Short mmCIF file of C-alpha atoms in Angstrom, two decimals:
data_model
loop_
_atom_site.label_atom_id
_atom_site.label_comp_id
_atom_site.label_asym_id
_atom_site.label_seq_id
_atom_site.Cartn_x
_atom_site.Cartn_y
_atom_site.Cartn_z
CA MET A 1 -13.42 116.93 87.84
CA ASN A 2 -10.52 114.82 88.24
CA GLU A 3 -9.37 113.58 91.76
CA ILE A 4 -6.55 116.17 91.87
CA GLU A 5 -8.76 119.04 90.97
CA SER A 6 -11.36 117.74 93.55
CA ILE A 7 -8.79 117.56 96.27
CA LYS A 8 -7.49 121.30 95.50
CA ARG A 9 -10.90 122.29 95.90
CA HIS A 10 -11.69 120.85 99.11
CA LEU A 11 -8.28 121.95 100.71
CA GLU A 12 -8.87 125.53 99.70
CA GLN A 13 -12.45 125.35 101.55
CA LEU A 14 -10.62 123.82 104.74
CA LYS A 15 -7.97 126.50 104.62
CA SER A 16 -10.89 129.30 104.25
CA GLN A 17 -12.68 127.67 107.27
CA LEU A 18 -9.38 127.54 109.20
CA THR A 19 -8.82 131.54 108.44
CA LYS A 20 -12.55 131.94 109.73
CA ILE A 21 -12.24 130.11 113.01
CA ASN A 22 -8.90 131.74 113.56
CA SER A 23 -10.31 135.03 113.05
CA TYR A 24 -13.71 134.50 114.66
CA HIS A 25 -14.48 135.98 118.15
CA GLY A 26 -18.02 135.31 119.33
CA TRP A 27 -20.00 132.54 120.40
CA LEU A 28 -19.92 128.80 118.75
CA TYR A 29 -23.12 126.62 118.97
CA VAL A 30 -23.60 123.17 117.91
CA TRP A 31 -27.10 122.07 116.98
CA THR A 32 -28.92 118.63 116.42
CA GLN A 33 -30.76 118.09 113.14
CA ASP A 34 -34.19 118.77 115.09
CA GLU A 35 -32.56 122.18 115.97
CA THR A 36 -31.91 121.50 119.57
CA MET A 37 -28.84 123.34 120.99
CA VAL A 38 -26.81 120.77 122.62
CA PHE A 39 -23.58 122.98 123.16
CA MET A 40 -22.69 126.43 123.06
CA ASP A 41 -19.17 128.40 124.08
CA PHE A 42 -17.28 131.52 123.48
CA ALA A 43 -14.79 131.01 120.61
CA LEU A 44 -11.68 132.72 121.97
CA ASP A 45 -9.56 130.00 123.53
CA SER A 46 -12.69 127.63 124.16
CA GLU A 47 -12.27 123.94 124.04
CA LEU A 48 -14.65 123.55 120.80
CA ARG A 49 -12.75 126.10 118.92
CA ALA A 50 -9.51 124.07 119.59
CA LEU A 51 -11.25 120.63 118.47
CA ILE A 52 -12.49 122.46 115.16
CA LYS A 53 -9.28 123.82 114.69
CA ARG A 54 -7.36 120.69 115.41
CA LYS A 55 -9.66 118.70 112.82
CA LEU A 56 -9.35 121.23 110.20
CA GLU A 57 -5.56 121.18 110.44
CA ASP A 58 -5.74 117.21 110.27
CA SER A 59 -7.51 117.33 107.45
CA ILE A 60 -5.42 120.12 105.55
CA LYS A 61 -2.35 117.96 106.38
CA PHE A 62 -4.33 114.59 104.87
CA CYS A 63 -5.29 116.74 101.47
CA GLU A 64 -1.82 118.21 101.28
CA GLU A 65 -0.22 114.54 101.64
CA ARG A 66 -2.57 113.42 98.87
CA LEU A 67 -1.64 116.18 96.40
CA LYS A 68 1.99 115.46 97.01
CA GLU A 69 1.59 111.63 96.23
CA HIS A 70 -0.29 112.50 92.94
CA GLU A 71 2.63 114.97 92.04
CA ASN A 72 5.15 111.82 92.85
CA GLU A 73 3.22 109.65 90.52
#
């Protein structure tokens, strides 16, 4: 798989995750590797949801910019 295909696949995954977080109405949990819950928040307009959404949007923007760079080469 070449780099462009990998970026496109990752971009689609990120967009899917963003769609899920935008439509999810329930509790969000953060767990450590040893299965200790360290944070719990209700998803609707929560700080955790906003942080996840912002990180996903930043990653999507980065991938789209990388694709544009490859198109211009």
